Each structure stands twice: as C-alpha cells, then as structure tokens.
Amino acid sequence: MHLMMDDQGGNNAVTREYRKGNWTVNETMVLIEAKEMDYERRMKRSGDHSEGRNKPTELRWKWVEDYCWGKGCLRSQNQCNDKWDNLMRDYKKVREYQRKVAEREGNDSKQRSYWEMEKNERKEKSLPSNMLRQIYERLEEVVEKKGAQTVAATAGGGGGSDPNITNLPYVMDRPMVSTFQPSLPPLLQHQLSAPIPAAIPLPLPQASPQLPPPPAPIIQPPPLSYAQPLPTIGRCVMIAQILIQVSIQTHQQREGEEVVAMAKAPVGLQTT
C-alpha cells in the first residue's frame, strides 16, 4: 500500500509504503506504547480547548501512525485503529474470564486459567485463541495507568474519558473504591449523629355508630283519569231525536189532560 504525503513544510511529497499482513509482536508492542503516549499527551493538553482531547479522532490516529513510523512500525492510521479495537476486545474477554476464575478459586473450582488452556479449548469457551501473555500484561499496565489518570483528572475538574475504553470501572482488574466523603454543615452533622426517636404509634380511628336505614319512600298511586270520551256526531243526533220525541209526548199528554178536565167540569164553569 502506498500513500503520498506532504512533509512538515508542505513542499516535498513523501511516499509511505505501508506493511500488510499479520502484526508482529514488536509492532503490537509499539502500537500499545503509541496509544499510551497519545493518551498522556492529550491529558496534558486537556486544559487547552483548542487542542488535546477535543481534537478529531482522525487527527489523533494520524499522530499514532507517525509515532509508530518513528519506531519502525510501518502501519497506517486505519490499520492502527483496527488493530487497537481488536486488542481491546480480546483483552476485555480474557480479563473478564480471569476475574471469574479468581472468584471461584476458593470454591474448589476446576476451571483452568486462560494461560493453561490450549487453543481449541479457548475457542470452545468463545475466548481469543492467540492472546500472548506479554501483550495482555502490557495492555493491563496501560489500561490501569489510564484509569488512574482519568480518575485523577476527573477529581481535579478535568472530566472526559477515552472513547476507545467504555465503562472505565470494569476495565481495571481491581475494583475502584471511592474514599471521597463530602463534608456537612455542623447543624446537619449534629442532626445525623443524634439518635432517632422511636416511632410513636398513632391511635386507631374509632368506628362511627351505625345509623338506622332510612324509611322506604311512599309510592303514590297514579292519578285517576276522569276524562270521559266525547260522543260522536251520530250519537248526538240520536240523543237529540229522543229528546224531541219526549218533549212532544209530554206536550201532547198535557193537552189531553186539559181536555179531559174541561169535559168533566160543570156547564156553568165551562161558559165562564
């Protein structure tokens, strides 16, 4: 792989021929050293907002590439980035496995250490098959040193962390124990040191007397309807005819009674 680059003056073009293939142990150790130096360099510049950890990741890996080239490791910044990601992935797996083995040592566990297993046994446990102990120990040294520096910078007001190492407390083999104890005002310290009085039981609420049930409402019967059906026209005519006949018969009866009375009366009274 070839790459044309400008020198520091920007005038002469420099050709870099990158090495391909697997990484050697020496190249891997140079890369770990470059990452250690890069982190220390950025920690020193953490107070300067124009440089340091605020630089783009691409520029940081360009610095790592230049450092590796100065140590004889002819790898590009992309190769260095990919190799470092693989190293950290394998390191975390081995570190976690070793931590579990150490926890089970007191329980008569027959689980063997990573360094005692063969390659096929490592593959069966989904572990890296070719992690060298010297590379693991060098990574452990750099990671622990980085964790301590990050904690110190954070406590001193620095803040921030390496984006390549997530969840910092789990990266280090030894757990981090915080010794920071915030100071409290004297009044709060006195209140916290004073004994807490026993809880006073509250009186139970008394049951209210049971009231008799209300009387059932009186159901009023529905009002009776006095409306009579109106007579029809034919019925009215019939009634009128009956009344007329009755009136005629009454009148005729009265006239007959008068005639009979006059007939029975004396003659003298009739002339008068």
mmCIF file of C-alpha atoms in Angstrom:
data_model
loop_
_atom_site.group_PDB
_atom_site.id
_atom_site.type_symbol
_atom_site.label_atom_id
_atom_site.label_comp_id
_atom_site.label_asym_id
_atom_site.label_seq_id
_atom_site.Cartn_x
_atom_site.Cartn_y
_atom_site.Cartn_z
ATOM 1 C CA MET A 1 0.000 0.000 0.000
ATOM 2 C CA HIS A 2 1.407 3.420 -0.993
ATOM 3 C CA LEU A 3 0.383 6.876 0.178
ATOM 4 C CA MET A 4 1.635 10.291 -0.941
ATOM 5 C CA MET A 5 2.074 12.719 1.961
ATOM 6 C CA ASP A 6 3.419 16.253 2.396
ATOM 7 C CA ASP A 7 6.257 16.932 4.752
ATOM 8 C CA GLN A 8 6.090 19.462 7.578
ATOM 9 C CA GLY A 9 6.842 22.351 5.207
ATOM 10 C CA GLY A 10 4.189 21.284 2.732
ATOM 11 C CA ASN A 11 6.638 21.374 -0.195
ATOM 12 C CA ASN A 12 8.104 17.920 -0.782
ATOM 13 C CA ALA A 13 5.909 14.892 -1.269
ATOM 14 C CA VAL A 14 6.767 11.867 0.892
ATOM 15 C CA THR A 15 5.716 8.377 -0.134
ATOM 16 C CA ARG A 16 4.834 5.893 2.610
ATOM 17 C CA GLU A 17 4.628 2.235 1.803
ATOM 18 C CA TYR A 18 2.558 0.519 4.464
ATOM 19 C CA ARG A 19 3.206 -3.016 5.520
ATOM 20 C CA LYS A 20 0.454 -5.596 5.059
ATOM 21 C CA GLY A 21 -0.251 -8.928 6.723
ATOM 22 C CA ASN A 22 -0.392 -10.026 10.341
ATOM 23 C CA TRP A 23 1.016 -7.856 13.069
ATOM 24 C CA THR A 24 4.231 -8.986 14.710
ATOM 25 C CA VAL A 25 4.718 -8.924 18.477
ATOM 26 C CA ASN A 26 7.102 -5.998 18.140
ATOM 27 C CA GLU A 27 4.632 -3.993 16.046
ATOM 28 C CA THR A 28 1.876 -4.678 18.574
ATOM 29 C CA MET A 29 4.052 -3.514 21.458
ATOM 30 C CA VAL A 30 4.911 -0.332 19.543
ATOM 31 C CA LEU A 31 1.227 0.363 18.944
ATOM 32 C CA ILE A 32 0.432 -0.073 22.650
ATOM 33 C CA GLU A 33 3.260 2.318 23.513
ATOM 34 C CA ALA A 34 1.965 4.825 20.935
ATOM 35 C CA LYS A 35 -1.535 4.754 22.453
ATOM 36 C CA GLU A 36 -0.060 5.225 25.930
ATOM 37 C CA MET A 37 1.950 8.231 24.797
ATOM 38 C CA ASP A 38 -1.006 9.663 22.888
ATOM 39 C CA TYR A 39 -3.219 9.488 25.952
ATOM 40 C CA GLU A 40 -0.596 11.157 28.161
ATOM 41 C CA ARG A 41 -0.136 13.849 25.524
ATOM 42 C CA ARG A 42 -3.860 14.577 25.383
ATOM 43 C CA MET A 43 -4.181 14.534 29.184
ATOM 44 C CA LYS A 44 -1.510 17.240 29.452
ATOM 45 C CA ARG A 45 -3.403 19.385 26.948
ATOM 46 C CA SER A 46 -6.824 18.790 28.461
ATOM 47 C CA GLY A 47 -6.899 22.346 29.794
ATOM 48 C CA ASP A 48 -6.390 23.804 26.324
ATOM 49 C CA HIS A 49 -9.743 23.755 24.488
ATOM 50 C CA SER A 50 -8.066 24.326 21.118
ATOM 51 C CA GLU A 51 -6.048 21.093 21.322
ATOM 52 C CA GLY A 52 -5.889 17.911 23.375
ATOM 53 C CA ARG A 53 -8.874 15.628 23.696
ATOM 54 C CA ASN A 54 -11.060 17.968 21.685
ATOM 55 C CA LYS A 55 -9.149 17.079 18.531
ATOM 56 C CA PRO A 56 -10.943 14.932 15.945
ATOM 57 C CA THR A 57 -10.308 11.196 16.237
ATOM 58 C CA GLU A 58 -8.832 11.100 12.731
ATOM 59 C CA LEU A 59 -6.071 13.547 13.720
ATOM 60 C CA ARG A 60 -5.287 11.575 16.884
ATOM 61 C CA TRP A 61 -4.814 8.365 14.917
ATOM 62 C CA LYS A 62 -2.619 10.274 12.468
ATOM 63 C CA TRP A 63 -0.369 11.120 15.423
ATOM 64 C CA VAL A 64 -0.312 7.421 16.401
ATOM 65 C CA GLU A 65 0.699 6.483 12.864
ATOM 66 C CA ASP A 66 3.569 8.981 12.892
ATOM 67 C CA TYR A 67 4.756 7.677 16.266
ATOM 68 C CA CYS A 68 4.664 4.071 15.010
ATOM 69 C CA TRP A 69 6.635 5.028 11.911
ATOM 70 C CA GLY A 70 9.288 6.602 14.102
ATOM 71 C CA LYS A 71 9.581 3.234 15.928
ATOM 72 C CA GLY A 72 9.777 1.137 12.751
ATOM 73 C CA CYS A 73 6.117 0.022 12.708
ATOM 74 C CA LEU A 74 5.088 0.811 9.121
ATOM 75 C CA ARG A 75 1.321 0.778 9.544
ATOM 76 C CA SER A 76 -1.353 3.280 8.502
ATOM 77 C CA GLN A 77 -3.660 5.084 10.878
ATOM 78 C CA ASN A 78 -6.581 2.876 9.782
ATOM 79 C CA GLN A 79 -4.538 -0.260 10.433
ATOM 80 C CA CYS A 80 -3.563 1.055 13.867
ATOM 81 C CA ASN A 81 -7.178 1.907 14.693
ATOM 82 C CA ASP A 82 -8.479 -1.533 13.672
ATOM 83 C CA LYS A 83 -5.667 -3.366 15.496
ATOM 84 C CA TRP A 84 -6.270 -1.402 18.686
ATOM 85 C CA ASP A 85 -10.001 -2.172 18.621
ATOM 86 C CA ASN A 86 -9.244 -5.887 18.240
ATOM 87 C CA LEU A 87 -6.687 -5.773 21.053
ATOM 88 C CA MET A 88 -9.109 -4.129 23.461
ATOM 89 C CA ARG A 89 -11.881 -6.566 22.539
ATOM 90 C CA ASP A 90 -9.664 -9.608 23.198
ATOM 91 C CA TYR A 91 -8.200 -8.059 26.338
ATOM 92 C CA LYS A 92 -11.630 -7.468 27.885
ATOM 93 C CA LYS A 93 -12.713 -11.050 27.190
ATOM 94 C CA VAL A 94 -9.576 -12.542 28.762
ATOM 95 C CA ARG A 95 -9.697 -10.122 31.706
ATOM 96 C CA GLU A 96 -13.328 -11.000 32.451
ATOM 97 C CA TYR A 97 -12.604 -14.725 32.231
ATOM 98 C CA GLN A 98 -9.600 -14.430 34.535
ATOM 99 C CA ARG A 99 -11.674 -12.469 37.034
ATOM 100 C CA LYS A 100 -14.270 -15.267 37.184
ATOM 101 C CA VAL A 101 -11.541 -17.885 37.640
ATOM 102 C CA ALA A 102 -10.076 -15.890 40.546
ATOM 103 C CA GLU A 103 -13.500 -15.625 42.208
ATOM 104 C CA ARG A 104 -14.048 -19.410 42.021
ATOM 105 C CA GLU A 105 -10.631 -20.431 43.365
ATOM 106 C CA GLY A 106 -11.988 -20.725 46.910
ATOM 107 C CA ASN A 107 -14.895 -22.914 45.786
ATOM 108 C CA ASP A 108 -12.720 -25.835 44.611
ATOM 109 C CA SER A 109 -13.425 -24.913 41.026
ATOM 110 C CA LYS A 110 -11.726 -26.994 38.336
ATOM 111 C CA GLN A 111 -11.844 -24.155 35.820
ATOM 112 C CA ARG A 112 -8.379 -23.545 34.467
ATOM 113 C CA SER A 113 -6.676 -20.259 33.791
ATOM 114 C CA TYR A 114 -6.668 -18.847 30.275
ATOM 115 C CA TRP A 115 -2.901 -19.337 30.048
ATOM 116 C CA GLU A 116 -3.216 -23.058 30.891
ATOM 117 C CA MET A 117 -5.678 -23.838 28.088
ATOM 118 C CA GLU A 118 -4.947 -24.981 24.557
ATOM 119 C CA LYS A 119 -6.187 -23.042 21.543
ATOM 120 C CA ASN A 120 -9.101 -25.387 20.841
ATOM 121 C CA GLU A 121 -10.262 -25.165 24.453
ATOM 122 C CA ARG A 122 -10.142 -21.377 24.269
ATOM 123 C CA LYS A 123 -12.275 -21.418 21.134
ATOM 124 C CA GLU A 124 -14.859 -23.643 22.819
ATOM 125 C CA LYS A 125 -15.230 -21.007 25.545
ATOM 126 C CA SER A 126 -15.517 -18.178 22.950
ATOM 127 C CA LEU A 127 -12.173 -16.729 24.048
ATOM 128 C CA PRO A 128 -9.358 -15.337 21.885
ATOM 129 C CA SER A 129 -7.159 -18.214 20.799
ATOM 130 C CA ASN A 130 -3.862 -16.367 20.309
ATOM 131 C CA MET A 131 -3.590 -13.706 23.036
ATOM 132 C CA LEU A 132 0.031 -13.613 24.260
ATOM 133 C CA ARG A 133 0.646 -13.107 27.950
ATOM 134 C CA GLN A 134 3.230 -10.364 27.448
ATOM 135 C CA ILE A 135 0.780 -8.389 25.290
ATOM 136 C CA TYR A 136 -2.006 -8.909 27.827
ATOM 137 C CA GLU A 137 0.159 -7.729 30.720
ATOM 138 C CA ARG A 138 1.310 -4.684 28.730
ATOM 139 C CA LEU A 139 -2.291 -3.787 27.921
ATOM 140 C CA GLU A 140 -3.223 -4.279 31.564
ATOM 141 C CA GLU A 141 -0.477 -1.886 32.605
ATOM 142 C CA VAL A 142 -1.586 0.788 30.136
ATOM 143 C CA VAL A 143 -5.280 0.410 30.954
ATOM 144 C CA GLU A 144 -4.733 0.631 34.722
ATOM 145 C CA LYS A 145 -2.495 3.643 34.293
ATOM 146 C CA LYS A 146 -5.045 5.285 32.045
ATOM 147 C CA GLY A 147 -7.841 4.588 34.520
ATOM 148 C CA ALA A 148 -5.880 6.132 37.392
ATOM 149 C CA GLN A 149 -5.047 9.229 35.333
ATOM 150 C CA THR A 150 -8.664 9.623 34.233
ATOM 151 C CA VAL A 151 -9.928 9.383 37.817
ATOM 152 C CA ALA A 152 -7.351 11.937 38.956
ATOM 153 C CA ALA A 153 -8.247 14.300 36.126
ATOM 154 C CA THR A 154 -11.950 13.958 36.858
ATOM 155 C CA ALA A 155 -11.436 14.612 40.576
ATOM 156 C CA GLY A 156 -9.336 17.644 39.703
ATOM 157 C CA GLY A 157 -12.033 19.087 37.448
ATOM 158 C CA GLY A 158 -10.816 17.657 34.153
ATOM 159 C CA GLY A 159 -13.626 15.343 33.086
ATOM 160 C CA GLY A 160 -13.938 13.273 29.951
ATOM 161 C CA SER A 161 -12.676 9.802 29.098
ATOM 162 C CA ASP A 162 -11.118 7.844 26.281
ATOM 163 C CA PRO A 163 -13.772 6.927 23.669
ATOM 164 C CA ASN A 164 -11.894 3.657 22.951
ATOM 165 C CA ILE A 165 -12.438 2.347 26.505
ATOM 166 C CA THR A 166 -16.024 2.360 27.685
ATOM 167 C CA ASN A 167 -17.290 1.691 31.202
ATOM 168 C CA LEU A 168 -13.969 2.548 32.889
ATOM 169 C CA PRO A 169 -14.573 0.866 36.316
ATOM 170 C CA TYR A 170 -14.863 -2.525 34.588
ATOM 171 C CA VAL A 171 -11.693 -2.078 32.535
ATOM 172 C CA MET A 172 -9.391 -2.337 35.530
ATOM 173 C CA ASP A 173 -8.965 -5.696 37.278
ATOM 174 C CA ARG A 174 -9.080 -4.192 40.752
ATOM 175 C CA PRO A 175 -12.379 -2.529 41.728
ATOM 176 C CA MET A 176 -12.355 1.193 42.253
ATOM 177 C CA VAL A 177 -13.228 2.239 45.802
ATOM 178 C CA SER A 178 -14.162 5.841 46.347
ATOM 179 C CA THR A 179 -12.750 7.409 49.539
ATOM 180 C CA PHE A 180 -14.390 10.777 48.994
ATOM 181 C CA GLN A 181 -16.603 11.784 51.892
ATOM 182 C CA PRO A 182 -18.464 15.075 51.479
ATOM 183 C CA SER A 183 -18.348 17.427 54.463
ATOM 184 C CA LEU A 184 -21.625 18.510 56.011
ATOM 185 C CA PRO A 185 -22.511 21.673 57.941
ATOM 186 C CA PRO A 186 -22.249 21.342 61.769
ATOM 187 C CA LEU A 187 -26.015 21.570 62.162
ATOM 188 C CA LEU A 188 -26.593 18.632 59.775
ATOM 189 C CA GLN A 189 -23.770 16.633 61.396
ATOM 190 C CA HIS A 190 -25.400 17.122 64.814
ATOM 191 C CA GLN A 191 -28.761 16.072 63.420
ATOM 192 C CA LEU A 192 -27.287 12.970 61.801
ATOM 193 C CA SER A 193 -25.375 11.973 64.968
ATOM 194 C CA ALA A 194 -28.416 12.411 67.236
ATOM 195 C CA PRO A 195 -30.343 9.176 67.985
ATOM 196 C CA ILE A 196 -33.559 8.718 66.093
ATOM 197 C CA PRO A 197 -36.537 8.540 68.493
ATOM 198 C CA ALA A 198 -38.753 5.505 68.383
ATOM 199 C CA ALA A 199 -41.856 5.790 66.320
ATOM 200 C CA ILE A 200 -44.999 6.676 68.302
ATOM 201 C CA PRO A 201 -47.956 4.507 67.329
ATOM 202 C CA LEU A 202 -50.905 6.501 66.113
ATOM 203 C CA PRO A 203 -54.352 5.844 67.674
ATOM 204 C CA LEU A 204 -56.639 3.797 65.530
ATOM 205 C CA PRO A 205 -59.739 5.637 64.294
ATOM 206 C CA GLN A 206 -62.933 4.751 66.196
ATOM 207 C CA ALA A 207 -65.774 3.209 64.280
ATOM 208 C CA SER A 208 -68.731 5.576 63.859
ATOM 209 C CA PRO A 209 -72.146 4.380 65.255
ATOM 210 C CA GLN A 210 -74.265 2.623 62.721
ATOM 211 C CA LEU A 211 -77.317 4.661 61.731
ATOM 212 C CA PRO A 212 -80.697 3.030 61.042
ATOM 213 C CA PRO A 213 -81.567 2.691 57.406
ATOM 214 C CA PRO A 214 -83.779 5.478 56.010
ATOM 215 C CA PRO A 215 -87.517 4.708 55.633
ATOM 216 C CA ALA A 216 -88.681 3.434 52.318
ATOM 217 C CA PRO A 217 -90.312 6.155 50.178
ATOM 218 C CA ILE A 218 -94.102 6.137 49.898
ATOM 219 C CA ILE A 219 -95.189 5.206 46.446
ATOM 220 C CA GLN A 220 -98.091 7.392 45.327
ATOM 221 C CA PRO A 221 -100.682 5.706 43.097
ATOM 222 C CA PRO A 222 -101.049 7.229 39.681
ATOM 223 C CA PRO A 223 -103.875 9.842 39.417
ATOM 224 C CA LEU A 224 -107.183 8.559 38.034
ATOM 225 C CA SER A 225 -108.289 9.978 34.772
ATOM 226 C CA TYR A 226 -111.835 11.462 34.863
ATOM 227 C CA ALA A 227 -111.994 12.364 31.247
ATOM 228 C CA GLN A 228 -114.999 10.855 29.529
ATOM 229 C CA PRO A 229 -114.974 10.034 25.878
ATOM 230 C CA LEU A 230 -116.714 12.659 23.781
ATOM 231 C CA PRO A 231 -119.892 11.481 21.991
ATOM 232 C CA THR A 232 -119.754 11.073 18.312
ATOM 233 C CA ILE A 233 -121.937 13.056 15.842
ATOM 234 C CA GLY A 234 -124.265 10.134 15.224
ATOM 235 C CA ARG A 235 -124.849 9.628 18.900
ATOM 236 C CA CYS A 236 -125.580 13.336 19.396
ATOM 237 C CA VAL A 237 -128.203 13.219 16.644
ATOM 238 C CA MET A 238 -129.829 10.187 18.203
ATOM 239 C CA ILE A 239 -129.977 11.824 21.611
ATOM 240 C CA ALA A 240 -131.472 14.973 20.108
ATOM 241 C CA GLN A 241 -134.204 12.956 18.369
ATOM 242 C CA ILE A 242 -135.053 11.173 21.600
ATOM 243 C CA LEU A 243 -135.296 14.457 23.491
ATOM 244 C CA ILE A 244 -137.575 15.899 20.798
ATOM 245 C CA GLN A 245 -139.884 12.874 20.941
ATOM 246 C CA VAL A 246 -140.029 13.030 24.713
ATOM 247 C CA SER A 247 -140.845 16.722 24.555
ATOM 248 C CA ILE A 248 -143.636 16.121 22.008
ATOM 249 C CA GLN A 249 -145.134 13.300 24.027
ATOM 250 C CA THR A 250 -145.034 15.400 27.176
ATOM 251 C CA HIS A 251 -146.765 18.273 25.419
ATOM 252 C CA GLN A 252 -149.450 16.015 23.969
ATOM 253 C CA GLN A 253 -150.040 14.401 27.311
ATOM 254 C CA ARG A 254 -150.564 17.766 28.932
ATOM 255 C CA GLU A 255 -153.068 18.822 26.214
ATOM 256 C CA GLY A 256 -155.055 15.596 26.698
ATOM 257 C CA GLU A 257 -155.226 16.131 30.409
ATOM 258 C CA GLU A 258 -156.604 19.632 29.883
ATOM 259 C CA VAL A 259 -159.360 18.368 27.502
ATOM 260 C CA VAL A 260 -160.476 15.718 29.958
ATOM 261 C CA ALA A 261 -160.575 18.223 32.744
ATOM 262 C CA MET A 262 -162.758 20.589 30.750
ATOM 263 C CA ALA A 263 -165.145 17.827 29.834
ATOM 264 C CA LYS A 264 -165.700 16.883 33.425
ATOM 265 C CA ALA A 265 -166.181 20.452 34.579
ATOM 266 C CA PRO A 266 -169.893 21.799 35.099
ATOM 267 C CA VAL A 267 -171.564 23.650 32.272
ATOM 268 C CA GLY A 268 -171.558 26.943 34.037
ATOM 269 C CA LEU A 269 -167.939 26.817 34.645
ATOM 270 C CA GLN A 270 -167.318 25.962 31.033
ATOM 271 C CA THR A 271 -169.094 29.170 29.826
ATOM 272 C CA THR A 272 -167.176 31.254 32.202
#
